[in-house]
Amino acid sequence: MAIFDIIGPVMIGPSSSHTAGANRIGYMAALCYGSPFHSVEIKLYNSFASTGFGHGTDRAIVAGLLGFKMDDERIPHAFEIAKKRHLSYNFRKSYKRDHHPNEVRIVFNRGSNHSFLIRGVSIGAGKAKITQVQDDDVEFGGDHAILLLNYQDITGMIGFIGGVLGKYKVNVAYMKSSRNALIGTAMAMLKLDEECPQDAIEELKRHSDIHRVISIRKLNNEY
Amino acid sequence: MSIKEIPNRIRIRSTQDIRHYLKSYPFKGLTDFFMEYESRNRLLPKTEVYKRMQSTLIVMKESIAKGKAKVNRTPSGLINGGCHTFLNNMPNTIHLMGEWFNTVIANTLAVSELNACMGRIVATPTAGACGVMPGAFLTICDKFSIPEDKQIQSLFIAGGMGELIQINASLSGSQHGCQAEVGSASAITASAIVALFEVSLDKIENAAALAMSNLLGLVCDPVAGLVEFPCVHRNIVGSVNAIACAQMALAGLTSPIPFDEVVSAMKQIGDDLPASLKETSRGGLAITPTGLRIQRKVRDEDPEKAY
């Protein structure tokens, strides 16, 4: 937090957590998904479910998915714009104590057997975090550029990833890795000072044991 | 004391820390200190930091004009053209104080109502309290034809004071009640107003301490959970209080309790407040018979209530 979090952010009202934060989850989710999409299912939890309607939480999320930021005056018209752009969405509500008070689950659907799940929480003052991507537990806001990798749990993978990043002079600010022993995959979440260059991403993708690479730019100075 | 090079990372926890930095390093004053602070925290050059505050100020000014330009209404009916009615009726209404007093009320209403209607505002420090800074500070800037540069400088100081509240307590109604939102907004607005006329940390601190002290204990009990009532009208309390406290501080009145300690008191009171009075709509005005009736009406209108 700093001075522009006090005098700011510039945002569409009425609530920094229920409107701006919700918008940011939608915006980051679309960046994570990274390809065009035409159908999403959105589940609102707890406080988002009970007071979301009055706060425009639903429209703010759809606006974020359309790529509108929290200060975009198109947010109140997000539903109409989604219709024009052939984005279909539906909302569900859930009240569960073991979920964050301001949580959203977004599922991107393509065809009948492709779906992609992203979960995020709004943590106040217009800030938000993505907490889950598919089966991987993650945690990132917009303070750093992010690189998310999902790969086969075999030896030498972290060394390979580090080698590629080093070659492209990408500095790693933070790294977390974990594995899913049941299905033999692992994931790494890296926070970077600068966005990972496209060439490095391509090189990582070419490795046959790396299943998924998601790269997101740093957001916090955009608002 | 020898003047050292400004360190890469500036950390503040109290007004004492700010005094220490100002004494020990070659800052060109309070605004320069907070610009440097922001620049180093965000890894942005100072010129960019300045430009960003300039564009923020423009949005803040626009929010007054936009809020006044239309009749603001929300589906709940809690916001029902209040600012419009206020301005329309003013020619035939007795003016209890001077005209500028009414402008403070109208400008605060305009921005707070615009926020409730999904308009573009500057969350200063939160969306719920966004009417206070434009309503009080910008109205005074207008009254005294303050140059833009001076306005921007004062906003940095207000932001710095808010940063101390954020670090030592919070700015969130759900954590510490409305005292953390409108109370904080009023405190930083009072400091910004003082800074327009005298860049004295003592006076700035006194104005903020008095403004925050006056609003300690203010609860967050929004009807139907919406940022509408009493939020919008409480913004006016914040504006009027900010101007009164700035006026007192400029006239040399001091707060017996220093700002840092008032902020600690706000945190302690906020921690002690029951959850029913911290943005849950389970207490206060929200659970009056009329409050509950409005809540039922709002929920019934939700097209997705079936889920």
XYZ file of C-alpha atoms in Angstrom:
530
model
C 0.000 0.000 0.000
C 1.159 3.522 -0.652
C -0.004 7.035 -1.435
C -1.911 6.186 -4.630
C -3.877 3.599 -2.697
C -4.935 6.435 -0.369
C -5.582 9.071 -3.058
C -6.973 6.466 -5.415
C -7.514 4.197 -7.141
C -9.613 5.888 -9.791
C -12.528 3.512 -10.093
C -16.173 2.994 -10.945
C -18.219 2.918 -7.738
C -19.762 2.047 -5.458
C -17.437 -0.312 -3.578
C -13.696 -0.853 -3.709
C -14.045 -4.487 -2.629
C -17.351 -5.419 -4.309
C -16.940 -3.428 -7.540
C -13.273 -2.547 -8.198
C -11.835 -5.716 -6.610
C -14.406 -7.904 -8.369
C -13.567 -6.227 -11.678
C -9.901 -6.923 -11.117
C -10.547 -10.628 -10.542
C -12.373 -10.796 -13.894
C -9.597 -8.855 -15.601
C -6.826 -11.072 -14.195
C -8.832 -14.239 -14.929
C -9.098 -13.282 -18.615
C -5.345 -12.611 -18.715
C -4.709 -16.031 -17.131
C -6.948 -17.784 -19.636
C -5.099 -15.990 -22.397
C -7.256 -17.023 -25.395
C -10.576 -15.791 -26.791
C -13.673 -17.184 -25.070
C -17.431 -17.028 -25.569
C -18.902 -18.745 -22.545
C -18.218 -18.392 -18.833
C -19.852 -19.608 -15.646
C -19.437 -17.337 -12.659
C -20.098 -18.376 -9.085
C -20.287 -15.700 -6.403
C -19.665 -16.646 -2.788
C -20.878 -15.243 0.529
C -20.877 -11.429 0.701
C -20.419 -11.217 -3.081
C -23.521 -13.395 -3.402
C -25.652 -11.512 -0.877
C -24.846 -7.888 -1.712
C -23.232 -8.243 -5.127
C -26.323 -7.185 -7.046
C -26.555 -3.807 -5.289
C -22.840 -3.222 -5.754
C -22.665 -4.107 -9.438
C -20.308 -6.995 -8.589
C -21.801 -9.068 -11.427
C -21.349 -6.350 -14.049
C -17.880 -5.504 -12.726
C -16.707 -9.109 -13.173
C -18.112 -9.395 -16.693
C -16.503 -6.029 -17.520
C -13.161 -7.354 -16.259
C -13.547 -10.447 -18.440
C -14.156 -8.124 -21.413
C -10.846 -6.417 -20.635
C -12.268 -3.266 -19.037
C -10.298 -1.982 -16.072
C -11.759 -0.711 -12.805
C -11.889 2.927 -13.985
C -13.693 2.135 -17.249
C -17.049 3.881 -17.580
C -18.363 0.962 -19.640
C -18.580 -1.183 -16.465
C -22.260 -0.336 -15.780
C -23.090 -1.429 -19.354
C -21.026 -4.638 -19.280
C -24.012 -6.965 -19.810
C -25.163 -5.187 -22.963
C -21.614 -5.077 -24.325
C -21.087 -8.779 -23.536
C -24.217 -9.579 -25.548
C -22.923 -7.586 -28.531
C -19.594 -9.405 -28.339
C -21.320 -12.796 -28.110
C -20.020 -13.551 -24.638
C -22.540 -15.645 -22.754
C -22.337 -15.800 -18.978
C -24.369 -17.155 -16.145
C -24.236 -16.530 -12.438
C -24.640 -18.856 -9.510
C -24.515 -18.114 -5.827
C -23.087 -20.072 -2.955
C -22.935 -19.470 0.773
C -20.134 -21.450 2.372
C -18.231 -20.637 5.513
C -14.998 -22.241 4.336
C -14.798 -19.801 1.430
C -13.534 -16.208 1.507
C -16.286 -13.590 2.114
C -15.618 -12.018 -1.294
C -14.809 -14.919 -3.582
C -15.545 -15.679 -7.239
C -15.111 -18.849 -9.251
C -14.938 -18.391 -12.994
C -15.102 -21.337 -15.399
C -14.277 -20.706 -19.052
C -16.037 -23.188 -21.344
C -15.094 -24.118 -24.883
C -16.935 -26.943 -26.563
C -18.336 -29.683 -24.399
C -15.172 -31.128 -22.906
C -12.939 -28.125 -22.376
C -13.226 -26.029 -19.247
C -10.746 -23.869 -17.384
C -11.245 -22.864 -13.757
C -9.962 -19.747 -12.043
C -10.758 -18.636 -8.517
C -10.085 -15.210 -7.044
C -10.766 -13.172 -3.923
C -11.207 -9.442 -3.394
C -9.137 -8.291 -0.437
C -10.203 -4.655 -0.081
C -9.112 -1.260 -1.412
C -9.633 -2.445 -4.994
C -7.019 -5.166 -4.635
C -7.597 -8.775 -5.553
C -5.771 -12.072 -5.697
C -6.069 -15.093 -7.913
C -6.046 -18.113 -5.608
C -6.580 -21.066 -7.939
C -5.820 -21.878 -11.572
C -7.242 -25.256 -12.635
C -6.042 -27.678 -9.923
C -3.165 -25.492 -8.759
C -3.337 -23.345 -5.628
C -1.675 -20.025 -6.369
C -1.619 -16.572 -4.871
C -0.900 -13.424 -6.805
C -2.240 -9.900 -7.267
C -0.939 -7.418 -9.787
C 2.214 -6.376 -7.954
C 4.553 -8.514 -10.041
C 4.641 -10.070 -13.449
C 3.663 -13.725 -13.045
C 4.815 -16.937 -14.658
C 2.781 -20.051 -13.884
C 4.073 -23.392 -15.053
C 2.499 -26.795 -14.876
C 4.823 -29.704 -15.694
C 5.638 -33.356 -15.189
C 7.059 -34.008 -11.710
C 10.495 -35.230 -12.786
C 14.010 -34.212 -11.755
C 15.739 -31.266 -13.348
C 12.630 -29.231 -14.203
C 13.328 -26.320 -11.832
C 16.903 -26.240 -13.119
C 15.647 -26.128 -16.703
C 13.170 -23.315 -15.958
C 15.822 -21.325 -14.062
C 18.274 -21.851 -16.919
C 15.850 -20.474 -19.524
C 14.971 -17.452 -17.377
C 18.647 -16.782 -16.671
C 19.438 -16.925 -20.387
C 16.856 -14.189 -21.048
C 18.056 -12.211 -18.010
C 14.729 -12.474 -16.191
C 15.086 -11.888 -12.463
C 12.911 -13.956 -10.133
C 11.558 -12.065 -7.118
C 9.703 -15.016 -5.572
C 9.101 -18.643 -6.394
C 6.820 -21.332 -5.058
C 6.564 -24.855 -6.321
C 4.453 -27.803 -5.305
C 3.306 -31.077 -6.759
C 0.274 -33.217 -7.089
C 1.708 -36.659 -6.276
C -1.522 -38.374 -7.265
C -1.321 -37.387 -10.936
C 2.427 -36.824 -11.041
C 2.367 -33.183 -12.079
C 3.965 -30.190 -10.430
C 3.467 -26.475 -10.639
C 5.693 -23.473 -10.147
C 4.550 -19.921 -9.556
C 7.189 -17.267 -10.158
C 6.897 -13.570 -9.411
C 9.085 -11.503 -11.710
C 10.169 -7.860 -11.789
C 9.425 -7.648 -15.515
C 7.115 -9.634 -17.777
C 8.694 -12.800 -19.129
C 9.817 -12.226 -22.761
C 7.862 -14.109 -25.444
C 10.964 -15.981 -26.653
C 11.539 -17.383 -23.168
C 7.895 -18.465 -22.961
C 8.169 -20.216 -26.330
C 11.321 -22.005 -25.233
C 9.631 -23.187 -22.033
C 6.583 -24.357 -24.000
C 8.762 -26.384 -26.373
C 9.892 -28.634 -23.494
C 7.839 -31.816 -23.829
C 7.345 -32.172 -20.054
C 5.931 -28.670 -19.578
C 2.151 -28.840 -19.973
C 1.083 -25.259 -19.482
C 2.736 -21.842 -19.330
C 0.806 -18.763 -18.231
C 2.452 -15.363 -18.257
C 0.815 -12.242 -16.886
C 2.182 -8.721 -16.905
C 2.500 -6.532 -13.837
C -0.680 -4.526 -13.280
C -0.269 -2.292 -10.283
C 0.960 0.802 -12.095
C -1.734 0.640 -14.757
C -4.536 2.029 -12.662
C 23.335 16.945 11.820
C 25.033 15.836 8.659
C 22.911 15.512 5.517
C 23.087 11.984 4.089
C 22.024 10.610 0.761
C 18.340 9.587 0.671
C 18.083 5.833 1.332
C 16.668 3.510 -1.322
C 13.793 2.399 0.805
C 11.870 4.881 2.961
C 9.825 3.355 5.785
C 7.433 5.301 7.968
C 5.371 4.195 10.936
C 4.776 7.516 12.704
C 4.928 11.288 12.299
C 8.125 11.020 14.355
C 9.680 8.974 11.532
C 8.700 11.674 9.043
C 10.335 14.352 11.224
C 13.461 12.216 11.436
C 13.676 11.812 7.655
C 13.092 15.521 7.068
C 15.860 16.415 9.515
C 18.410 13.836 8.403
C 18.103 13.802 4.632
C 18.029 16.465 1.922
C 14.274 16.507 1.239
C 12.851 19.769 -0.064
C 9.904 19.645 2.307
C 6.930 17.478 3.155
C 5.552 17.108 -0.380
C 8.997 16.244 -1.734
C 9.342 13.641 1.021
C 6.049 11.905 0.161
C 6.755 12.072 -3.586
C 10.131 10.446 -2.971
C 8.417 7.863 -0.750
C 5.937 6.969 -3.492
C 8.570 7.021 -6.208
C 10.794 4.573 -4.326
C 7.918 2.313 -3.307
C 6.516 2.029 -6.825
C 9.806 2.087 -8.693
C 8.486 5.034 -10.696
C 10.355 8.271 -11.429
C 9.186 11.304 -9.441
C 7.975 13.042 -12.598
C 5.647 10.073 -13.259
C 4.422 10.135 -9.678
C 3.587 13.820 -10.066
C 1.800 13.245 -13.384
C -0.254 10.458 -11.904
C -1.427 12.699 -9.053
C -2.249 15.365 -11.626
C -4.483 12.980 -13.575
C -6.076 11.766 -10.336
C -6.902 15.367 -9.444
C -8.567 15.839 -12.841
C -10.812 12.801 -12.256
C -11.689 14.145 -8.813
C -12.752 17.471 -10.318
C -14.743 15.741 -13.058
C -16.566 13.672 -10.443
C -18.084 16.824 -8.930
C -19.293 18.037 -12.331
C -20.659 14.628 -13.358
C -22.405 14.091 -10.038
C -24.144 17.456 -10.368
C -25.013 17.060 -14.052
C -27.659 14.379 -13.620
C -30.351 13.223 -11.223
C -28.677 10.363 -9.367
C -30.972 7.452 -8.528
C -30.340 3.879 -7.441
C -32.657 0.856 -7.751
C -33.049 0.716 -3.943
C -34.507 4.226 -3.894
C -32.061 5.196 -1.135
C -30.357 7.592 -3.531
C -33.111 9.627 -5.073
C -31.798 12.812 -6.629
C -30.668 14.328 -3.314
C -27.992 16.604 -4.763
C -30.303 17.710 -7.580
C -33.097 18.536 -5.118
C -30.683 20.332 -2.803
C -29.418 22.592 -5.601
C -32.885 23.181 -7.060
C -34.421 24.166 -3.755
C -31.547 26.345 -2.639
C -32.852 29.651 -4.111
C -36.012 29.334 -2.012
C -34.355 27.953 1.099
C -32.912 29.873 4.006
C -29.086 29.781 3.916
C -28.090 28.855 7.441
C -24.459 29.623 6.699
C -22.803 31.300 3.719
C -23.087 30.107 0.144
C -19.783 28.204 0.259
C -21.124 26.045 3.060
C -23.918 24.911 0.730
C -21.389 24.316 -2.030
C -19.456 22.003 0.305
C -22.650 20.025 0.935
C -23.629 19.943 -2.759
C -20.171 18.913 -3.975
C -19.880 16.158 -1.372
C -23.374 14.879 -2.219
C -22.589 14.993 -5.936
C -19.519 12.769 -5.697
C -20.949 10.341 -3.130
C -24.126 9.912 -5.167
C -22.137 9.469 -8.366
C -20.226 6.670 -6.636
C -23.461 4.971 -5.558
C -24.651 5.122 -9.191
C -21.548 3.406 -10.597
C -19.890 6.608 -11.744
C -16.134 7.207 -11.943
C -14.625 8.536 -8.723
C -11.297 8.635 -6.883
C -11.461 6.334 -3.849
C -10.014 8.730 -1.247
C -9.228 6.735 0.756
C -12.161 4.424 -0.037
C -15.086 4.506 -2.457
C -17.544 4.806 0.417
C -15.842 7.979 1.674
C -14.974 9.410 -1.749
C -17.095 12.573 -1.369
C -15.110 14.128 1.479
C -11.904 15.183 -0.288
C -13.579 16.725 -3.361
C -16.429 18.161 -1.288
C -14.251 19.961 1.243
C -10.761 20.299 -0.211
C -11.654 21.062 -3.844
C -14.372 23.500 -2.814
C -11.822 25.431 -0.758
C -9.309 25.299 -3.646
C -12.030 26.795 -5.810
C -12.960 29.473 -3.261
C -9.342 30.658 -2.942
C -8.366 30.042 -6.614
C -5.488 27.796 -5.502
C -3.072 26.983 -8.387
C -3.110 23.354 -9.589
C 0.481 22.710 -8.509
C -0.342 23.680 -4.939
C -3.387 21.393 -4.971
C -1.263 18.469 -6.131
C 1.345 19.158 -3.452
C -1.323 19.131 -0.748
C -2.781 15.849 -2.030
C 0.614 14.174 -1.581
C 0.640 15.310 2.045
C -2.911 14.016 2.555
C -1.873 10.715 0.978
C 1.088 10.486 3.335
C -1.090 11.036 6.388
C -3.486 8.392 5.068
C -0.580 6.020 4.612
C 0.149 6.310 8.353
C -3.479 5.386 9.123
C -3.296 2.481 6.675
C -0.060 1.210 8.228
C -1.120 1.533 11.873
C -4.866 0.823 11.707
C -6.874 0.353 8.508
C -9.116 2.249 6.101
C -11.748 -0.430 5.886
C -15.270 -0.271 7.263
C -15.400 -4.040 7.537
C -12.332 -3.989 9.778
C -12.768 -0.838 11.859
C -16.147 0.705 11.053
C -16.992 4.000 9.380
C -14.486 5.853 11.570
C -11.834 4.147 9.390
C -13.509 5.335 6.168
C -15.207 8.715 6.678
C -13.065 9.340 9.795
C -9.853 8.783 7.835
C -11.144 10.717 4.832
C -11.972 13.650 7.085
C -8.554 13.526 8.783
C -6.551 13.485 5.565
C -8.791 16.126 4.001
C -8.220 18.405 7.007
C -4.470 17.950 6.557
C -4.716 18.718 2.831
C -6.653 21.926 3.518
C -4.093 23.120 6.074
C -1.270 22.298 3.660
C -2.765 24.686 1.097
C -1.994 27.582 3.404
C 0.804 26.465 5.727
C 3.131 23.555 5.151
C 3.775 23.019 8.842
C 3.800 19.376 9.914
C 2.646 20.452 13.399
C -0.475 22.157 12.081
C -1.159 19.451 9.519
C -0.885 16.811 12.232
C -3.145 18.776 14.597
C -5.847 19.196 11.973
C -5.789 15.464 11.193
C -5.732 14.481 14.889
C -8.712 16.716 15.697
C -10.712 15.517 12.683
C -10.103 11.844 13.452
C -10.815 12.320 17.187
C -14.201 13.856 16.381
C -15.333 10.832 14.410
C -13.982 8.044 16.634
C -16.587 5.357 17.216
C -18.480 5.978 13.984
C -20.022 2.640 13.002
C -20.614 1.097 9.583
C -24.297 0.067 9.388
C -25.321 0.425 5.736
C -28.978 -0.225 4.921
C -29.299 -3.332 2.710
C -25.507 -3.559 2.649
C -25.346 -0.822 0.018
C -22.932 2.119 -0.114
C -25.912 4.507 -0.051
C -27.475 5.333 3.303
C -26.148 6.514 5.710
C -22.837 6.535 3.764
C -23.637 9.439 1.436
C -24.824 11.738 4.214
C -21.965 10.753 6.513
C -19.600 12.003 3.832
C -20.959 15.482 4.532
C -20.151 15.117 8.222
C -16.625 14.253 7.078
C -16.388 17.327 4.839
C -17.741 19.825 7.345
C -15.617 18.339 10.128
C -12.487 18.526 7.951
C -12.992 22.216 7.274
C -13.746 23.012 10.925
C -10.646 21.148 12.127
C -8.426 22.707 9.460
C -9.715 26.133 10.492
C -8.976 25.388 14.165
C -5.477 24.101 13.401
C -4.707 27.125 11.208
C -5.812 29.355 14.108
C -3.270 27.628 16.324
C -5.472 25.205 18.238
C -3.772 21.933 19.028
C -4.945 18.394 19.694
C -4.002 17.271 23.227
C -3.559 13.727 21.869
C -1.023 13.466 19.026
C -2.138 12.109 15.632
C -0.286 8.773 15.944
C -2.021 8.044 19.239
C -5.425 9.023 17.855
C -4.860 6.511 15.051
C -4.009 3.801 17.622
C -7.195 4.706 19.490
C -9.172 4.347 16.253
C -7.731 0.879 15.737
C -8.467 -0.181 19.308
C -12.059 1.109 19.104
C -12.478 -0.571 15.730
C -11.191 -3.890 17.071
C -13.608 -3.601 20.006
C -16.617 -2.765 17.809
C -18.947 -5.754 17.417
C -19.073 -7.369 13.973
C -22.721 -6.264 13.655
C -21.495 -2.677 13.250
C -18.718 -3.373 10.743
C -20.275 -3.472 7.276
C -22.309 -6.633 7.891
C -25.699 -4.851 7.956
C -26.586 -6.823 11.083
C -26.888 -3.791 13.367
C -27.671 -0.098 13.677
C -29.701 1.607 10.956
C -29.576 -1.521 8.788
C -31.838 -3.486 11.170
C -34.414 -0.797 11.923
C -37.884 -1.851 10.670
C -37.580 0.517 7.707
C -33.988 -0.569 7.023
C -35.049 -4.222 6.919
C -38.014 -3.401 4.660
C -35.678 -1.726 2.172
C -33.315 -4.691 2.374
C -36.131 -7.120 1.473
C -37.155 -4.932 -1.458
C -33.573 -4.808 -2.788
C -33.135 -8.587 -2.492
C -36.460 -9.192 -4.253
C -35.318 -7.128 -7.215
C -32.154 -9.164 -7.658
C -32.741 -11.079 -10.925
C -30.488 -13.893 -9.727
C -32.068 -14.377 -6.339
C -33.384 -17.750 -7.471
C -29.950 -19.350 -7.351
